[in-house]
Amino acid sequence: MNVVFAVKQYISKMIEDSGPGMKVLLMDKETTGIVSMVYTQSEILQKEVYLFERIDSQNREIMKHLKAICFLRPTKENVDYLIQELRRPKYSIYFIYFSNVISKSDVKSLAEADEQEVVAEVQEFYGDYIAVNPHLFSLNILGCCQGRNWDPAQLSRTTQGLTALLLSLKKCPVIRYQLSSEAAKTLAECVKQVISKEYELFEFRRTEVPPLLLILDRCDDAITPLLNQWTYQAMVHELLGIKNNRIDLSRVPGISKDLREVVLSAENDEFYANNMHLNFAEIGSNIKNLMEDFQKKKPKEQQKLESIADMKAFVENYPQFKKMSGTVSKHVTVVGELSRLVSERNLLEVSEVEQELACQNDHSSALQNVKRLLQNPKVTEFDAARLVMLYALHYERHSSNSLPGLLVDLRNKGVSEKYRKLVSAVVEYGGKRVRGSDLFSPKDAVAITKQFLKGLKGVENVYTQHQPFLHETLDHLIKGKLKESLYPYVGLSTLRDRPQDIIVFVIGGATYEEALTVYNLNCSTPGVRIVLGGTTVHNTKSFLEEVLASGLHSRSKESSQAISRSASRR
Amino acid sequence: MIPRKRHGAKNTDQGVYLGLSKTQVLSPASAGPGRCDIAPATPPAALAPNPPDSMSCRDRTQEFLSACRSLQSRQNGIQTNKPTLRAARQHSEFTLMAKHIGKDLSNTFTKLEKLTILAKRKSLFDDKAVEIEELTYIIKQDINSLNKQIAQLQDFVRAKGTQSGRHLQTHSNTIVVSLQSKLASMSNDFKSVLEVRTENLKQQRSRREQFSRAPVSALPLAPNHLGGGPVVLGADSPASREVAIDMADARTSQQLQLIDEQDSYIQSRADTMQNIESTIVELGSIFQQLAHMVKEQEETIQSWLQGRTAWQRRNSSWWAEGRKAAKQQGSKQPVKSSNPLSVPCILSRLPTLRAGNTHCLNPGISPSVIPSITDPSSKRPRPSHLQRALPMTA
């Protein structure tokens, strides 16, 4: 149940299968991302892959001395490109790997194009998803839904990605889905369909307890992606944005040229791997240690270069030193930028109120705090809108709801129209009407006592008291207490025992906070392995884009506005 | 329906796809778990956790190849209308044939080597006559069939000679000539081996006669001796007589057997001799055929040469001065250059061929045969009208 390893293995196998000799790796737009998440260029260079090309780039040179490894998604365009390529082969021999099941007719048309007999292999390697962390995968789809239902193209892509994940992890799961979401049901059925259609692929060794695929919808928990994060990975994503492990730092003031874009990959960055789940304060002290380590090494390297032996030692150590200096400067820059943003945007204060809005039920104090922060000039319009969204979601049906007043405050603060519209859009997206379960007020006695106890104990850290709703869902699932009325099974097969291997997929995108929850659950519950996936991995910004893309409220809003306008004219 | 095979098919299915399996080093240990993981063929390990290095994948290569094959067969029926492709295919057909012949040649060479070793033995007793005979027979057959094959190849070349380019034809001819010369040299070797064998047989016979004349000449006497024996002995005692009779019987039967053996041996020797003689005669006919084929080649080359001289005559001004000399040259040259193409000449030129290198078709003798043709093209840019001046024998 390690998705990074699974994809990596596929890539290694591909390269191995083509035998010794110089190779070119031919990819498409998406597989480039898939490969880059698990392999660094230097790593892949060591395996005699010297050239990386996109299949859709037109002016590739003819290099008959290279073997081509084609790793492509089985899309129509890719097959067309490949047909063109095979008609006029640029490389000596082709090893073709599709990242998913390819249709018989496509195989046939490829065979037709292979007039010069350059194809050595055609295989399906199911690495059709972006492996972010060992327990987190994404499909990099932003805006998967139109209204409440799937965009058909994205549905098929998601189904492919999810089935590929199941195949690569060798799981033939029992499927459960969130009843309140139509999209979840559709996806669950699509996955089931593929499994029964390709049953021979899904013949894996039976485990005692069959694995479980749980399909959820983001709209059930719109709170989590709206919160500021304080653990390293999640924080970087929230404030700077991680895209396929890459961070764009070009907007950072005074950034040096080679740090414009940095790569944060746990696979080959030890510091990051050790610290990605730690919180901001811990990162600070760890960075300090790293700096000290580095400082200790630095002068030593530069001082004694008097004898040949010294020089030799220096040259030998230099790459390591260079690597370390790269790591240090990278992390120092990133953390420096984070702390700059935190203080500039007054995020500590904002986050405290956010957490209060998300976790406590004290309406008056919450309202007071939000109002206070809206007056603070340091709080950006983005954060202000975010606070109002959280308020709107939590106290949607509260008797003394004062959302209109807050919206007026927002306008007075000069927050743009776009964000003010988004407040209602978010409520439409993840409001009470849509949610299948209650995010805020616990119903059963156990949950109430739990919350009461929590209140008594006090929270460990005021900034990280929020637990994503997913935690509760998974907790119930592991204990076998997840209600079948809310999360029904697809088909007849049900799970009697407690599940061991769990794959959770969130339509509309997962978050790094949830990934952290899954990571902690994996660590704390022996015998249970959980993998989390989503159509994408969200930060607040991308989540708001997702809400915008789904487009349901803007339409209803516009129409209502149009009506009101026409009414006012009369 | 094309069966969807998922794993390992490429390497296990013999005779379908052999392109890569030879060059690929796929250790079974590393490839094994990766390929057989999906197969539910290991029930005892069913409950064990999956090995960490296994992964699921599906090999569609078989499907792809079968699609290729079905397409190919369909296309062969329709006849492709792409001339370049067809030419390439034809040429590859030629190469295939030539390769096949080369392989056969090398096989026959190994047989010949074996035969040589056997034939050169001079031991009287360990004479593997049967084996030698068999080998001789086989080699004879081989040479015959090779001869036929080369003739076919030549026909093939001639049949498509008009369409293909000049260089291609030169190349094909070179290959044919080299194959022929190799065959000729082999036949020659074979002949010499057979001669050696004959010589050996003669020697053996003479030696045998030296040693075995006595018993053979004594044979007629023996019955008298023995016949007399029992009568004399019989008077003494019945017991000893019995013994004597027995002995006599045994001895006579032994003697008779000896005669029989000797007879059959001599007979077989005579047969062998005859065989060898007939083989040599056949070889002679093959030689003749070869000579004939070479002669045909020579005609082709001659015509080229004439073309060349014609071109020379027309083009080089200094040549025009000595037109007479040129004429002489023109008439002489083909004769001269035809000499190197006659069989004995080829045979004398042949490098000592080893069985191993015959299958490689690098035309070892071509430089000596062809240079007069290729020279002009390599030295000067060829004027376009030369193409017209070059009559192709088709």
Tab-separated table of C-alpha atoms in Angstrom, chain A residues 30 130 138-145 150-151 153-159 505 508-509 534-538 546:
chain	number	residue	atom	x	y	z
A	30	GLU	CA	0.203	13.660	-17.757
A	130	ILE	CA	0.116	11.106	-9.404
A	138	SER	CA	-3.977	12.661	-6.780
A	139	LEU	CA	-5.292	12.881	-10.310
A	140	ASN	CA	-4.641	16.586	-10.762
A	141	ILE	CA	-8.154	17.322	-11.911
A	142	LEU	CA	-9.456	20.704	-10.945
A	143	GLY	CA	-13.159	21.186	-11.420
A	144	CYS	CA	-14.395	17.636	-11.699
A	145	CYS	CA	-18.080	18.387	-11.320
A	150	TRP	CA	-19.764	14.656	-12.994
A	151	ASP	CA	-18.251	16.268	-15.968
A	153	ALA	CA	-14.710	13.474	-19.343
A	154	GLN	CA	-13.486	13.835	-15.783
A	155	LEU	CA	-15.607	10.927	-14.650
A	156	SER	CA	-13.921	8.611	-17.099
A	157	ARG	CA	-10.503	9.966	-16.162
A	158	THR	CA	-11.249	9.486	-12.469
A	159	THR	CA	-12.532	5.982	-13.047
A	505	PHE	CA	-11.094	8.618	-2.514
A	508	GLY	CA	-13.491	17.179	-5.423
A	509	GLY	CA	-10.065	16.812	-3.939
A	534	GLY	CA	-8.527	12.744	-4.450
A	535	THR	CA	-9.252	14.254	-7.800
A	536	THR	CA	-6.652	16.765	-6.697
A	537	VAL	CA	-4.952	17.971	-3.522
A	538	HIS	CA	-6.474	21.235	-2.426
A	546	GLU	CA	-13.155	24.054	-7.620
